[in-house]
mmCIF file of C-alpha atoms in Angstrom:
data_model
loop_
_atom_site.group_PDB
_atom_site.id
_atom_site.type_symbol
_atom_site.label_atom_id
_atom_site.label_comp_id
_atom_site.label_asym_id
_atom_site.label_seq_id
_atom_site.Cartn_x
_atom_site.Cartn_y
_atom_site.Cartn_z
ATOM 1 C CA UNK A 179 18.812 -39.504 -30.724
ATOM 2 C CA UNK A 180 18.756 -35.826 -30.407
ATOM 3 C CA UNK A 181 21.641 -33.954 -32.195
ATOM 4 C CA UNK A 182 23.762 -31.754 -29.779
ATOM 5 C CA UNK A 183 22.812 -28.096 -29.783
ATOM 6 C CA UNK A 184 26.013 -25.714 -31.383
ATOM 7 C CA UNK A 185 27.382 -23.700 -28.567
ATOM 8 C CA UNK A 186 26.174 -19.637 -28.992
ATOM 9 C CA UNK A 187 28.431 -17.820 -30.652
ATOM 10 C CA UNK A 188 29.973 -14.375 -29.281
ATOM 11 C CA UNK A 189 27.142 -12.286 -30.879
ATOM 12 C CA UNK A 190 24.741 -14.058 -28.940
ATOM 13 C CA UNK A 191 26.717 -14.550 -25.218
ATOM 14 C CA UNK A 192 27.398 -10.493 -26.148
ATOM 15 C CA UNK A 193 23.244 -9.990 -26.945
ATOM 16 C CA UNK A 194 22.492 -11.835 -23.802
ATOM 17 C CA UNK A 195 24.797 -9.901 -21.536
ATOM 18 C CA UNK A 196 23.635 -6.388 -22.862
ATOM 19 C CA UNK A 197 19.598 -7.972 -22.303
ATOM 20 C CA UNK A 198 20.798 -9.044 -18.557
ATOM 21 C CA UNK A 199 22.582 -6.093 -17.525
ATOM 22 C CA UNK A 200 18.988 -3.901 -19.137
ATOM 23 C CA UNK A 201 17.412 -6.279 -16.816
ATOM 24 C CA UNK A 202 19.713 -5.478 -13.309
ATOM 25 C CA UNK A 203 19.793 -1.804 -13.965
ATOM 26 C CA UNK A 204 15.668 -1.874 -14.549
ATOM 27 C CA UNK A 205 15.429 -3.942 -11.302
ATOM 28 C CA UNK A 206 17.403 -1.822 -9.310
ATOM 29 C CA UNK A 207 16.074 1.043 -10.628
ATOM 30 C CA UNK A 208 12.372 -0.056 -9.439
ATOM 31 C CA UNK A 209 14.709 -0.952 -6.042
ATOM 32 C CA UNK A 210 15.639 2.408 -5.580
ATOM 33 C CA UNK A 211 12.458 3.964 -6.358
ATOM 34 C CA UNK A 212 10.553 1.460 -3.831
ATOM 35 C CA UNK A 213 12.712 2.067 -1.186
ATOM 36 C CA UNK A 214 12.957 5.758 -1.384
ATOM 37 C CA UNK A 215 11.373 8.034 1.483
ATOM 38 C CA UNK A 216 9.480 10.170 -1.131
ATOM 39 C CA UNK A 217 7.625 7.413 -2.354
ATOM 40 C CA UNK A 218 6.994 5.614 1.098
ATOM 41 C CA UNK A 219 5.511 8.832 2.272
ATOM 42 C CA UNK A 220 3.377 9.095 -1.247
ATOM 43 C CA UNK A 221 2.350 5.653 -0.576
ATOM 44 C CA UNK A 222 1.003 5.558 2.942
ATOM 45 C CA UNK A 223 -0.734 8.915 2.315
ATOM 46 C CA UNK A 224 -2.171 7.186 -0.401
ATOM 47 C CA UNK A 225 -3.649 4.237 1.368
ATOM 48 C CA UNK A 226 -4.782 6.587 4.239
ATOM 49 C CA UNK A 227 -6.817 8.572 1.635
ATOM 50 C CA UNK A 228 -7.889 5.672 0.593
ATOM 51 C CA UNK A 229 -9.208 4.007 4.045
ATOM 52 C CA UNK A 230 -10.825 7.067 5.128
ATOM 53 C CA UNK A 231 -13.176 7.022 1.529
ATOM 54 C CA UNK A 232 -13.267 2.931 2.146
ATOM 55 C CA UNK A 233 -14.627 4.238 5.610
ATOM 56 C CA UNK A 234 -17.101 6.579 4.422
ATOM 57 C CA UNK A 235 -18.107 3.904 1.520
ATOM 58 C CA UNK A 236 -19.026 1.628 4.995
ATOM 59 C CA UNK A 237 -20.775 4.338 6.745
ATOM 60 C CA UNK A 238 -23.082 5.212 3.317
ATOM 61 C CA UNK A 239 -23.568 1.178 2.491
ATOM 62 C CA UNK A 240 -21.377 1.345 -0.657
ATOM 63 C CA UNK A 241 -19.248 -0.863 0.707
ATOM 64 C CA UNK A 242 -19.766 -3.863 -1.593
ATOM 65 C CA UNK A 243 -19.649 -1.712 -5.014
ATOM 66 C CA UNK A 244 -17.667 -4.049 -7.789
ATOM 67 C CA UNK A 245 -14.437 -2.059 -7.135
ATOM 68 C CA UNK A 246 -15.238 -1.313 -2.883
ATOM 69 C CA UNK A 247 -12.668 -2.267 -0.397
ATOM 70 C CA UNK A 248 -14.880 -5.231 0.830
ATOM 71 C CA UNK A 249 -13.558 -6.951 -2.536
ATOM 72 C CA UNK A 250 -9.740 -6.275 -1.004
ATOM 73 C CA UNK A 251 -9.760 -7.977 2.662
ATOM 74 C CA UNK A 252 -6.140 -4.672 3.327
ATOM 75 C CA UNK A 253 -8.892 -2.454 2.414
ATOM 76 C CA UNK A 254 -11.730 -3.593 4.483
ATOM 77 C CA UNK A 255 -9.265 -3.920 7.215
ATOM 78 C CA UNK A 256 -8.259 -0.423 7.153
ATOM 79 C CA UNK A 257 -10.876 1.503 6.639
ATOM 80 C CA UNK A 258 -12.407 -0.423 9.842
ATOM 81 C CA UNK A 259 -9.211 0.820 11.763
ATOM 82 C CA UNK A 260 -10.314 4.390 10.667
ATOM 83 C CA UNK A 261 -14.133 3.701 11.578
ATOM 84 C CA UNK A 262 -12.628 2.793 15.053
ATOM 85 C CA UNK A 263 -10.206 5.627 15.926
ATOM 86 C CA UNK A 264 -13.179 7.709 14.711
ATOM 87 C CA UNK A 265 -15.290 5.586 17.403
ATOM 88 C CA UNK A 266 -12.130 6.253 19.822
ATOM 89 C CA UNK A 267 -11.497 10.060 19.504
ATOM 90 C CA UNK A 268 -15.597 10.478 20.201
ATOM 91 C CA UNK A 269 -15.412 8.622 22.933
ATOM 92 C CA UNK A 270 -12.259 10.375 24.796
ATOM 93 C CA UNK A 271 -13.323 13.591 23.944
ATOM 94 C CA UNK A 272 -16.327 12.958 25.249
ATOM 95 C CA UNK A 273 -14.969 11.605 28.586
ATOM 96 C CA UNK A 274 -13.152 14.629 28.811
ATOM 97 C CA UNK A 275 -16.091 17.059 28.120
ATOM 98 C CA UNK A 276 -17.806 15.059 30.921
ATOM 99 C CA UNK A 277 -15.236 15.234 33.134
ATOM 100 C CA UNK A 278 -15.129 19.104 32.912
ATOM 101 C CA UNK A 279 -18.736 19.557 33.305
ATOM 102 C CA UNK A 280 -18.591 17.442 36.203
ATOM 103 C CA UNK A 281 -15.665 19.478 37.339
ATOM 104 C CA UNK A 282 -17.019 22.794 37.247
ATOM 105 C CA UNK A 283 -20.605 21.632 38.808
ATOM 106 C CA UNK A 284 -18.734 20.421 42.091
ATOM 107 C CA UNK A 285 -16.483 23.629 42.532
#
């Protein structure tokens, strides 16, 4: 049979308070930083930096280096989503330097 453990005394309860309330205002600290517009912004600029060298890293065949984004599936993803709005804007402007040539030859 096991003996019964001694409830803790105040020292402890008070130690354990002060270590949870460290542990709320470091929580809602990272909260607040996550959620902030500064850092959002810092973020997604980030990760578009990041997909447009992922992109380039496709285009030279370095995609598959150790660290490359074809070892994160988020990474692979968008840098192809840059690849094809890069596909995209060539092809519309394209249309629409057809369309005025073709304009201009008829009239």
């Amino acid at each position: 049979m096991s003996t019964p453990t001694p409830p803790p005394s105040s020292s402890e309860l008070e130690a354990e308070v002060l270590r949870t309330r460290a542990d709320l205002a470091a929580t809602i600290d990272e909260l607040t930083t996550r959620l902030s517009p500064g850092y959002q912004a810092s973020r997604i600029a980030h990760e578009a930096k990041q997909a447009a060298s992922d992109a380039g890293a496709m285009a030279t065949g370095k995609f598959g280096d150790k660290n490359g984004p074809a070892q994160d599936p988020r990474r692979a993803r968008n840098a192809k989503v840059v690849i094809g709005a890069a596909i995209g804007l060539v092809a519309i402007g394209t249309a629409v330097v057809v369309t005025a040539v073709l304009r201009r030859a008829r009239g």
